[in-house]
Amino acid sequence: MAVATIERDAELMLRVREGDIESFAVLLEKYRGPVVHFLHRMILNQAVAEELAQEVFLRVYRSRANYEPTAKFTTWLFRIASHLALNHIRDGRHERNQASLDEEIGEGMERQVASRGPSVEQTLVRESKFVEIRRAIQNLPAKQRAAVLMHKYEEMEYSQIAAVLECSESAVKSLLFRAYEGLRAKLAHLAG
Amino acid sequence: MSPNTMSCPLQSGNADVLLSYCAHMLDEERTELIEQHVAMCAECFALAEEQKTVWAALDGWESEPISAGFDNALFARIAAAERSSAWEQWTAPVRQWLAGDIGWKPALSVGVACLTLVVGIYLQNPARPVAATPTVEIAAQELEQAERALEDMEMLRQLEPTADEEKRL
């Protein structure tokens, strides 16, 4: 992440601290997508992910008075998001809320079969791959899952993931190595 | 460092370098070094190929669109939280006391302190009928003035010569 971006985010947050709601709207516009998508991939339920993302931004806003630009804004933001997601998973709420994978693929297939388009077979293969990926991610321990999602989709460096998860950089490397080992075992056959 | 002299990341416990290579997170120089090593090392090659497959599979996981009402719902939550925050701030001590978080002893101390303060203020400025005070004072002054006037008149009367004395004069 560019230094200019970091400074810009911190500057915006400092303005929010001074009561500038417009700056908060700018930060929301910029990070709404990454936070919701991260939470969705963690929780595997879009509605719950959006609710938790709102909680993340609500906490950011309510903590504005105490904000100090000591760390990257994204580190702080994703630390809040990770805590909420990990707590949600720990409490077992995600199991009740999580949309059934079979249900989802079933609905998807029905939609595609009903349309009788030329790419039904391709679509089914794609849907099947998608379900496998979701299952593989879902089966990872929560902390490994969080590390993979930040590494893959947010392109965070090991040091930043370590700061978000509040552990050492070597612990993050170990988490990621084990996580990808598991994913390779489950997903390597998808090649080609 | 040439790829020939470079130690194998898997052998040297630096598998994270391979992960970073597959994630295209290394700089150009290091990417080239790893690339050359991977081409020569069967173990690293296998891992890199599998990792690239995983990476490509994860790329296919598209994110779902966010609800149109996301921002409105968020700002409504912020407004509600701000309102409840102000109310909570004002009523926190009372709620804590009612919830039993604050015991009777501190409440009793506060009560005694308030009572002492009120008594102190009262003793310093004892309540008087404010409207009556000037009237009473004026009446007292008038009475005193009248008494003095009477005394003066009496003195003058005593000083005045009687009728016999006037005849003699």
CSV table of C-alpha atoms in Angstrom, one decimal:
chain,number,residue,atom,x,y,z
A,1,MET,CA,0.0,0.0,0.0
A,2,ALA,CA,1.4,3.4,-1.0
A,3,VAL,CA,2.6,5.7,1.7
A,4,ALA,CA,0.5,8.5,0.2
A,5,THR,CA,-2.6,6.4,0.7
A,6,ILE,CA,-1.7,5.7,4.3
A,7,GLU,CA,-1.2,9.4,5.0
A,8,ARG,CA,-4.4,10.3,3.2
A,9,ASP,CA,-6.4,7.8,5.3
A,10,ALA,CA,-4.9,9.0,8.5
A,11,GLU,CA,-5.5,12.6,7.5
A,12,LEU,CA,-9.2,11.8,6.7
A,13,MET,CA,-9.5,10.1,10.1
A,14,LEU,CA,-8.0,13.0,11.9
A,15,ARG,CA,-10.6,15.2,10.2
A,16,VAL,CA,-13.3,12.8,11.3
A,17,ARG,CA,-11.9,13.3,14.8
A,18,GLU,CA,-12.5,17.0,14.4
A,19,GLY,CA,-16.1,16.4,13.5
A,20,ASP,CA,-15.9,16.3,9.7
A,21,ILE,CA,-18.6,13.7,8.7
A,22,GLU,CA,-17.7,14.2,5.0
A,23,SER,CA,-14.3,12.6,5.6
A,24,PHE,CA,-16.0,9.7,7.2
A,25,ALA,CA,-18.1,9.3,4.1
A,26,VAL,CA,-14.9,9.2,2.0
A,27,LEU,CA,-13.4,6.5,4.1
A,28,LEU,CA,-16.6,4.6,4.0
A,29,GLU,CA,-16.8,4.8,0.3
A,30,LYS,CA,-13.2,3.5,0.0
A,31,TYR,CA,-13.3,0.7,2.5
A,32,ARG,CA,-17.0,-0.4,2.4
A,33,GLY,CA,-16.3,-3.0,-0.3
A,34,PRO,CA,-13.1,-4.5,1.2
A,35,VAL,CA,-14.6,-4.8,4.7
A,36,VAL,CA,-17.9,-6.3,3.6
A,37,HIS,CA,-16.2,-8.8,1.2
A,38,PHE,CA,-13.7,-9.8,3.9
A,39,LEU,CA,-16.4,-10.4,6.4
A,40,HIS,CA,-18.5,-12.3,3.8
A,41,ARG,CA,-15.7,-14.6,3.1
A,42,MET,CA,-15.1,-15.1,6.8
A,43,ILE,CA,-18.7,-15.7,7.8
A,44,LEU,CA,-20.1,-17.0,4.5
A,45,ASN,CA,-23.3,-15.1,4.9
A,46,GLN,CA,-23.8,-11.8,3.1
A,47,ALA,CA,-26.6,-10.3,5.3
A,48,VAL,CA,-24.6,-11.0,8.5
A,49,ALA,CA,-21.4,-9.7,6.8
A,50,GLU,CA,-23.1,-6.4,6.1
A,51,GLU,CA,-24.4,-6.2,9.6
A,52,LEU,CA,-21.0,-6.8,11.0
A,53,ALA,CA,-19.4,-4.3,8.5
A,54,GLN,CA,-21.8,-1.7,9.8
A,55,GLU,CA,-20.7,-2.5,13.3
A,56,VAL,CA,-17.1,-2.0,12.1
A,57,PHE,CA,-17.7,1.4,10.7
A,58,LEU,CA,-19.9,2.4,13.7
A,59,ARG,CA,-17.0,1.5,16.0
A,60,VAL,CA,-14.6,3.5,13.9
A,61,TYR,CA,-16.9,6.5,14.1
A,62,ARG,CA,-17.5,6.2,17.8
A,63,SER,CA,-13.7,5.8,18.5
A,64,ARG,CA,-12.9,8.9,16.5
A,65,ALA,CA,-12.2,11.0,19.5
A,66,ASN,CA,-9.4,8.6,20.6
A,67,TYR,CA,-7.9,8.1,17.2
A,68,GLU,CA,-4.1,8.5,16.9
A,69,PRO,CA,-2.4,7.8,13.6
A,70,THR,CA,0.1,5.4,15.2
A,71,ALA,CA,-0.7,2.5,12.8
A,72,LYS,CA,-2.0,2.2,9.3
A,73,PHE,CA,-5.7,3.0,9.1
A,74,THR,CA,-6.3,-0.3,7.3
A,75,THR,CA,-4.6,-2.2,10.1
A,76,TRP,CA,-6.9,-0.6,12.6
A,77,LEU,CA,-10.0,-1.2,10.4
A,78,PHE,CA,-9.2,-4.8,9.7
A,79,ARG,CA,-8.4,-5.5,13.4
A,80,ILE,CA,-11.9,-4.4,14.3
A,81,ALA,CA,-13.3,-6.5,11.4
A,82,SER,CA,-11.3,-9.5,12.4
A,83,HIS,CA,-12.2,-9.3,16.0
A,84,LEU,CA,-15.9,-9.1,15.1
A,85,ALA,CA,-15.7,-12.0,12.7
A,86,LEU,CA,-13.6,-14.2,15.0
A,87,ASN,CA,-16.0,-13.5,17.9
A,88,HIS,CA,-19.0,-14.3,15.7
A,89,ILE,CA,-17.4,-17.6,14.6
A,90,ARG,CA,-16.3,-18.4,18.2
A,91,ASP,CA,-19.8,-17.9,19.5
A,92,GLY,CA,-21.1,-20.3,16.9
A,93,ARG,CA,-23.5,-17.8,15.5
A,94,HIS,CA,-22.2,-18.3,12.0
A,95,GLU,CA,-23.4,-21.9,12.0
A,96,ARG,CA,-26.9,-20.8,12.5
A,97,ASN,CA,-26.7,-17.9,10.0
A,98,GLN,CA,-24.5,-19.5,7.4
A,99,ALA,CA,-26.3,-20.1,4.1
A,100,SER,CA,-26.3,-23.8,3.2
A,101,LEU,CA,-23.8,-24.5,0.5
A,102,ASP,CA,-25.9,-27.3,-0.9
A,103,GLU,CA,-28.9,-25.0,-0.9
A,104,GLU,CA,-27.0,-22.3,-2.8
A,105,ILE,CA,-25.6,-24.6,-5.4
A,106,GLY,CA,-29.0,-26.3,-5.7
A,107,GLU,CA,-30.6,-22.9,-6.4
A,108,GLY,CA,-27.9,-21.9,-8.8
A,109,MET,CA,-28.2,-25.2,-10.7
A,110,GLU,CA,-32.0,-24.8,-10.9
A,111,ARG,CA,-31.6,-21.3,-12.3
A,112,GLN,CA,-29.1,-22.5,-14.9
A,113,VAL,CA,-31.0,-25.6,-15.9
A,114,ALA,CA,-34.2,-23.7,-16.2
A,115,SER,CA,-32.6,-21.2,-18.5
A,116,ARG,CA,-31.5,-24.1,-20.8
A,117,GLY,CA,-28.7,-21.9,-22.1
A,118,PRO,CA,-25.8,-23.4,-24.1
A,119,SER,CA,-23.3,-23.1,-21.2
A,120,VAL,CA,-25.2,-25.2,-18.7
A,121,GLU,CA,-22.4,-27.7,-18.4
A,122,GLN,CA,-19.7,-25.0,-18.0
A,123,THR,CA,-21.8,-23.2,-15.5
A,124,LEU,CA,-22.3,-26.4,-13.4
A,125,VAL,CA,-18.5,-27.0,-13.4
A,126,ARG,CA,-17.9,-23.4,-12.4
A,127,GLU,CA,-20.5,-23.6,-9.6
A,128,SER,CA,-19.1,-26.9,-8.4
A,129,LYS,CA,-15.6,-25.4,-8.3
A,130,PHE,CA,-17.0,-22.4,-6.4
A,131,VAL,CA,-18.6,-24.6,-3.8
A,132,GLU,CA,-15.3,-26.5,-3.4
A,133,ILE,CA,-13.4,-23.3,-2.8
A,134,ARG,CA,-15.9,-22.1,-0.2
A,135,ARG,CA,-15.9,-25.5,1.5
A,136,ALA,CA,-12.1,-25.5,1.6
A,137,ILE,CA,-12.0,-22.0,3.1
A,138,GLN,CA,-14.8,-22.8,5.5
A,139,ASN,CA,-12.9,-25.8,6.8
A,140,LEU,CA,-9.8,-23.7,7.7
A,141,PRO,CA,-9.5,-22.7,11.4
A,142,ALA,CA,-10.8,-19.1,11.7
A,143,LYS,CA,-7.5,-17.4,12.3
A,144,GLN,CA,-5.9,-19.2,9.3
A,145,ARG,CA,-8.9,-18.2,7.2
A,146,ALA,CA,-8.5,-14.5,8.3
A,147,ALA,CA,-4.8,-14.6,7.4
A,148,VAL,CA,-5.4,-16.1,4.0
A,149,LEU,CA,-8.2,-13.7,3.1
A,150,MET,CA,-6.1,-10.7,4.1
A,151,HIS,CA,-3.1,-12.1,2.2
A,152,LYS,CA,-5.0,-13.0,-0.9
A,153,TYR,CA,-7.7,-10.4,-1.3
A,154,GLU,CA,-6.3,-7.4,0.6
A,155,GLU,CA,-2.7,-8.0,-0.5
A,156,MET,CA,-1.4,-7.3,3.0
A,157,GLU,CA,2.1,-8.0,3.9
A,158,TYR,CA,3.0,-10.4,6.6
A,159,SER,CA,3.9,-7.6,9.0
A,160,GLN,CA,0.5,-6.0,8.5
A,161,ILE,CA,-1.4,-9.2,8.9
A,162,ALA,CA,0.6,-9.8,12.1
A,163,ALA,CA,-0.5,-6.3,13.4
A,164,VAL,CA,-4.1,-7.0,12.5
A,165,LEU,CA,-4.2,-10.4,14.2
A,166,GLU,CA,-2.0,-9.1,17.1
A,167,CYS,CA,0.6,-11.9,16.7
A,168,SER,CA,4.2,-12.2,15.5
A,169,GLU,CA,5.2,-12.1,11.9
A,170,SER,CA,6.6,-15.6,12.2
A,171,ALA,CA,3.3,-16.8,13.6
A,172,VAL,CA,1.6,-15.3,10.5
A,173,LYS,CA,4.0,-17.1,8.2
A,174,SER,CA,3.3,-20.3,10.0
A,175,LEU,CA,-0.5,-19.7,9.9
A,176,LEU,CA,-0.4,-19.0,6.2
A,177,PHE,CA,1.9,-21.9,5.3
A,178,ARG,CA,-0.4,-24.4,7.1
A,179,ALA,CA,-3.5,-22.7,5.6
A,180,TYR,CA,-2.2,-22.9,2.1
A,181,GLU,CA,-1.0,-26.5,2.7
A,182,GLY,CA,-4.6,-27.4,3.5
A,183,LEU,CA,-6.0,-25.5,0.5
A,184,ARG,CA,-3.4,-27.1,-1.8
A,185,ALA,CA,-4.5,-30.5,-0.6
A,186,LYS,CA,-8.1,-29.7,-1.3
A,187,LEU,CA,-7.9,-27.5,-4.4
A,188,ALA,CA,-4.9,-28.7,-6.3
A,189,HIS,CA,-7.0,-31.0,-8.5
A,190,LEU,CA,-8.8,-27.9,-9.8
A,191,ALA,CA,-5.9,-27.2,-12.1
A,192,GLY,CA,-6.6,-26.8,-15.8
B,1,MET,CA,23.1,-14.3,-5.0
B,2,SER,CA,22.8,-16.7,-7.9
B,3,PRO,CA,20.1,-19.4,-8.1
B,4,ASN,CA,22.9,-22.0,-7.8
B,5,THR,CA,24.1,-20.6,-4.5
B,6,MET,CA,20.6,-19.7,-3.3
B,7,SER,CA,19.4,-22.0,-0.5
B,8,CYS,CA,16.2,-23.9,-1.2
B,9,PRO,CA,13.3,-22.0,0.5
B,10,LEU,CA,11.7,-25.3,1.6
B,11,GLN,CA,15.0,-26.7,2.9
B,12,SER,CA,15.9,-23.5,4.8
B,13,GLY,CA,12.4,-23.0,6.3
B,14,ASN,CA,11.6,-20.0,4.2
B,15,ALA,CA,8.5,-21.4,2.4
B,16,ASP,CA,6.9,-18.0,2.8
B,17,VAL,CA,9.2,-16.7,0.1
B,18,LEU,CA,7.6,-19.2,-2.3
B,19,LEU,CA,4.1,-18.1,-1.2
B,20,SER,CA,5.1,-14.5,-1.8
B,21,TYR,CA,6.5,-15.4,-5.2
B,22,CYS,CA,3.2,-17.1,-6.2
B,23,ALA,CA,1.3,-14.1,-4.9
B,24,HIS,CA,3.5,-11.8,-7.0
B,25,MET,CA,4.5,-9.9,-3.9
B,26,LEU,CA,8.2,-10.1,-4.5
B,27,ASP,CA,10.3,-7.4,-6.2
B,28,GLU,CA,11.6,-8.0,-9.7
B,29,GLU,CA,15.1,-9.1,-8.5
B,30,ARG,CA,13.9,-11.7,-6.0
B,31,THR,CA,11.2,-12.9,-8.3
B,32,GLU,CA,13.8,-13.7,-10.9
B,33,LEU,CA,16.0,-15.5,-8.4
B,34,ILE,CA,13.1,-17.7,-7.1
B,35,GLU,CA,12.0,-18.3,-10.7
B,36,GLN,CA,15.4,-19.7,-11.6
B,37,HIS,CA,15.5,-21.8,-8.4
B,38,VAL,CA,12.0,-23.2,-9.0
B,39,ALA,CA,13.0,-24.2,-12.5
B,40,MET,CA,15.8,-26.4,-11.0
B,41,CYS,CA,14.2,-27.6,-7.8
B,42,ALA,CA,11.5,-30.3,-8.3
B,43,GLU,CA,10.0,-29.9,-4.8
B,44,CYS,CA,9.7,-26.1,-5.0
B,45,PHE,CA,8.3,-26.4,-8.6
B,46,ALA,CA,5.6,-28.8,-7.4
B,47,LEU,CA,4.6,-26.5,-4.5
B,48,ALA,CA,4.6,-23.4,-6.7
B,49,GLU,CA,2.4,-25.1,-9.3
B,50,GLU,CA,-0.1,-26.2,-6.7
B,51,GLN,CA,0.0,-22.9,-5.0
B,52,LYS,CA,-0.7,-21.1,-8.3
B,53,THR,CA,-3.7,-23.4,-8.8
B,54,VAL,CA,-5.0,-22.4,-5.4
B,55,TRP,CA,-4.4,-18.8,-6.1
B,56,ALA,CA,-6.3,-19.0,-9.4
B,57,ALA,CA,-9.2,-20.8,-7.7
B,58,LEU,CA,-9.4,-18.1,-5.1
B,59,ASP,CA,-9.4,-15.5,-7.8
B,60,GLY,CA,-12.6,-17.1,-9.1
B,61,TRP,CA,-14.4,-16.3,-5.8
B,62,GLU,CA,-16.2,-13.2,-6.8
B,63,SER,CA,-17.7,-11.0,-4.1
B,64,GLU,CA,-21.4,-10.4,-3.9
B,65,PRO,CA,-22.9,-6.9,-4.4
B,66,ILE,CA,-23.5,-4.8,-1.3
B,67,SER,CA,-27.1,-3.8,-0.4
B,68,ALA,CA,-28.2,-0.4,-1.7
B,69,GLY,CA,-29.3,0.6,1.7
B,70,PHE,CA,-26.0,-0.2,3.5
B,71,ASP,CA,-25.0,3.5,4.0
B,72,ASN,CA,-28.4,4.6,5.1
B,73,ALA,CA,-28.6,1.8,7.6
B,74,LEU,CA,-25.1,2.6,8.9
B,75,PHE,CA,-25.9,6.3,9.4
B,76,ALA,CA,-29.1,5.5,11.1
B,77,ARG,CA,-27.2,3.2,13.5
B,78,ILE,CA,-24.6,6.0,14.1
B,79,ALA,CA,-27.4,8.5,14.9
B,80,ALA,CA,-29.1,6.1,17.2
B,81,ALA,CA,-25.8,5.3,18.9
B,82,GLU,CA,-24.9,9.0,19.3
B,83,ARG,CA,-28.4,9.7,20.9
B,84,SER,CA,-28.2,6.8,23.3
B,85,SER,CA,-24.6,7.7,24.1
B,86,ALA,CA,-25.6,11.2,25.2
B,87,TRP,CA,-28.5,9.9,27.3
B,88,GLU,CA,-26.3,7.2,28.8
B,89,GLN,CA,-23.7,9.7,29.8
B,90,TRP,CA,-26.3,11.7,31.7
B,91,THR,CA,-28.0,8.9,33.4
B,92,ALA,CA,-25.0,6.6,34.0
B,93,PRO,CA,-24.6,7.3,37.7
B,94,VAL,CA,-28.2,6.7,38.4
B,95,ARG,CA,-28.4,3.6,36.4
B,96,GLN,CA,-25.2,2.3,38.0
B,97,TRP,CA,-26.7,3.0,41.4
B,98,LEU,CA,-30.0,1.3,40.5
B,99,ALA,CA,-28.1,-1.7,39.1
B,100,GLY,CA,-26.3,-2.1,42.4
B,101,ASP,CA,-22.9,-1.2,40.8
B,102,ILE,CA,-22.6,1.6,43.3
B,103,GLY,CA,-23.3,0.6,46.9
B,104,TRP,CA,-25.3,2.4,49.6
B,105,LYS,CA,-22.2,3.8,51.3
B,106,PRO,CA,-21.1,6.1,48.6
B,107,ALA,CA,-24.7,7.2,48.0
B,108,LEU,CA,-25.0,7.9,51.8
B,109,SER,CA,-21.8,9.9,51.7
B,110,VAL,CA,-23.0,12.0,48.8
B,111,GLY,CA,-26.3,12.5,50.6
B,112,VAL,CA,-24.6,13.7,53.8
B,113,ALA,CA,-22.3,16.0,51.8
B,114,CYS,CA,-25.3,17.6,50.1
B,115,LEU,CA,-27.2,18.0,53.3
B,116,THR,CA,-24.1,19.6,55.0
B,117,LEU,CA,-23.8,22.0,52.1
B,118,VAL,CA,-27.5,23.0,52.3
B,119,VAL,CA,-27.3,23.5,56.1
B,120,GLY,CA,-24.1,25.5,55.7
B,121,ILE,CA,-25.6,27.8,53.1
B,122,TYR,CA,-28.7,28.2,55.3
B,123,LEU,CA,-26.7,29.1,58.3
B,124,GLN,CA,-24.6,31.5,56.3
B,125,ASN,CA,-27.7,33.3,55.0
B,126,PRO,CA,-30.6,32.4,57.2
B,127,ALA,CA,-33.8,32.8,55.4
B,128,ARG,CA,-35.6,36.1,56.3
B,129,PRO,CA,-38.8,37.6,54.9
B,130,VAL,CA,-37.0,39.6,52.3
B,131,ALA,CA,-40.0,41.9,51.5
B,132,ALA,CA,-40.7,42.7,55.2
B,133,THR,CA,-37.2,43.8,56.2
B,134,PRO,CA,-37.1,47.3,54.6
B,135,THR,CA,-40.7,48.1,55.9
B,136,VAL,CA,-39.8,47.1,59.5
B,137,GLU,CA,-36.5,49.1,59.3
B,138,ILE,CA,-38.3,52.2,58.0
B,139,ALA,CA,-41.0,51.9,60.7
B,140,ALA,CA,-38.3,51.6,63.4
B,141,GLN,CA,-36.5,54.7,62.0
B,142,GLU,CA,-39.7,56.7,61.9
B,143,LEU,CA,-40.5,55.8,65.5
B,144,GLU,CA,-37.1,56.8,66.6
B,145,GLN,CA,-37.3,60.1,64.7
B,146,ALA,CA,-40.7,60.8,66.3
B,147,GLU,CA,-39.4,60.1,69.7
B,148,ARG,CA,-36.4,62.4,69.1
B,149,ALA,CA,-38.8,65.1,67.8
B,150,LEU,CA,-40.9,64.8,70.9
B,151,GLU,CA,-37.8,65.0,73.2
B,152,ASP,CA,-36.6,68.1,71.3
B,153,MET,CA,-40.0,69.8,71.6
B,154,GLU,CA,-40.0,69.0,75.3
B,155,MET,CA,-36.6,70.6,75.7
B,156,LEU,CA,-37.7,73.7,73.8
B,157,ARG,CA,-40.8,74.0,75.9
B,158,GLN,CA,-38.7,73.8,79.0
B,159,LEU,CA,-36.4,76.5,77.7
B,160,GLU,CA,-39.3,78.9,76.8
B,161,PRO,CA,-40.0,81.6,79.5
B,162,THR,CA,-43.2,81.2,81.4
B,163,ALA,CA,-45.9,84.1,81.5
B,164,ASP,CA,-44.8,85.4,84.9
B,165,GLU,CA,-41.2,85.6,83.8
B,166,GLU,CA,-42.4,87.5,80.6
B,167,LYS,CA,-44.2,90.0,82.8
B,168,ARG,CA,-41.2,90.4,85.0
B,169,LEU,CA,-39.1,91.0,81.9
